[in-house]
């Protein structure tokens, strides 16, 4: 009975030694992946806000009118 317990304990120790470092590396990779995902989500959110701002500027009537004035000025110079 004692021999079975000792063999089981030794087998468990060997399995832990073999799998231990791989498990830690895997956890670090997962943490890095989560951090990268969070960074990309923040960047996409910031880009969406910038795009919304640009859309508001471009669709504004004053923007279109100023662009037309600039086009007319260019035509006079040429």
Short mmCIF file of C-alpha atoms in Angstrom, two decimals:
data_model
loop_
_atom_site.label_atom_id
_atom_site.label_comp_id
_atom_site.label_asym_id
_atom_site.label_seq_id
_atom_site.Cartn_x
_atom_site.Cartn_y
_atom_site.Cartn_z
CA UNK A 1 0.00 0.00 0.00
CA UNK A 2 2.81 2.41 0.86
CA UNK A 3 4.63 1.50 -2.35
CA UNK A 4 1.56 2.45 -4.42
CA UNK A 5 1.34 5.84 -2.69
CA UNK A 6 5.05 6.50 -3.26
CA UNK A 7 4.81 5.53 -6.96
CA UNK A 8 1.75 7.76 -7.38
CA UNK A 9 3.52 10.65 -5.67
CA UNK A 10 6.61 10.25 -7.86
CA UNK A 11 4.49 10.05 -11.03
CA UNK A 12 2.58 13.18 -10.00
CA UNK A 13 5.86 15.02 -9.35
CA UNK A 14 7.21 14.05 -12.78
CA UNK A 15 4.03 15.21 -14.50
CA UNK A 16 4.15 18.55 -12.66
CA UNK A 17 7.79 19.06 -13.61
CA UNK A 18 7.07 18.36 -17.23
CA UNK A 19 3.87 20.43 -17.49
CA UNK A 20 4.73 23.20 -15.03
CA UNK A 21 6.85 25.51 -17.21
CA UNK A 22 4.59 25.05 -20.23
CA UNK A 23 1.58 26.11 -18.21
CA UNK A 24 3.31 29.30 -17.06
CA UNK A 25 4.38 30.21 -20.57
CA UNK A 26 0.88 29.61 -21.80
CA UNK A 27 -0.54 31.91 -19.12
CA UNK A 28 1.88 34.68 -20.10
CA UNK A 29 0.91 34.29 -23.75
CA UNK A 30 -2.75 34.52 -22.82
CA UNK A 31 -2.14 37.66 -20.76
CA UNK A 32 -0.19 39.21 -23.64
CA UNK A 33 -3.00 38.32 -26.03
CA UNK A 34 -5.62 39.89 -23.74
CA UNK A 35 -3.50 43.05 -23.40
CA UNK A 36 -3.10 43.28 -27.16
CA UNK A 37 -6.83 42.81 -27.67
CA UNK A 38 -7.62 45.56 -25.15
CA UNK A 39 -5.15 47.94 -26.81
CA UNK A 40 -6.65 47.28 -30.22
CA UNK A 41 -10.19 47.82 -28.92
CA UNK A 42 -9.15 51.19 -27.44
CA UNK A 43 -7.51 52.18 -30.72
CA UNK A 44 -10.60 51.23 -32.74
CA UNK A 45 -12.79 53.24 -30.36
CA UNK A 46 -10.54 56.29 -30.75
CA UNK A 47 -10.59 55.93 -34.54
CA UNK A 48 -14.38 55.70 -34.59
CA UNK A 49 -14.61 58.93 -32.61
CA UNK A 50 -12.23 60.65 -35.02
CA UNK A 51 -14.20 59.39 -38.02
CA UNK A 52 -17.45 60.66 -36.52
CA UNK A 53 -15.87 64.07 -36.02
CA UNK A 54 -14.59 64.14 -39.59
CA UNK A 55 -18.00 63.09 -40.91
CA UNK A 56 -19.62 65.96 -39.02
CA UNK A 57 -17.13 68.43 -40.48
CA UNK A 58 -17.46 67.18 -44.05
CA UNK A 59 -21.25 67.04 -44.00
CA UNK A 60 -21.50 70.54 -42.52
CA UNK A 61 -22.97 73.07 -44.99
CA UNK A 62 -20.32 75.67 -44.16
CA UNK A 63 -17.58 73.21 -45.06
CA UNK A 64 -19.11 72.63 -48.48
CA UNK A 65 -19.60 76.37 -49.03
CA UNK A 66 -15.99 77.14 -48.05
CA UNK A 67 -14.76 74.40 -50.38
CA UNK A 68 -16.74 75.94 -53.22
CA UNK A 69 -15.25 79.38 -52.47
CA UNK A 70 -11.77 77.88 -52.48
CA UNK A 71 -12.47 76.22 -55.84
CA UNK A 72 -13.63 79.57 -57.26
CA UNK A 73 -10.48 81.29 -55.97
CA UNK A 74 -8.33 78.66 -57.63
CA UNK A 75 -10.18 79.18 -60.91
CA UNK A 76 -9.54 82.98 -60.77
CA UNK A 77 -5.81 82.49 -60.21
CA UNK A 78 -5.51 80.08 -63.12
#
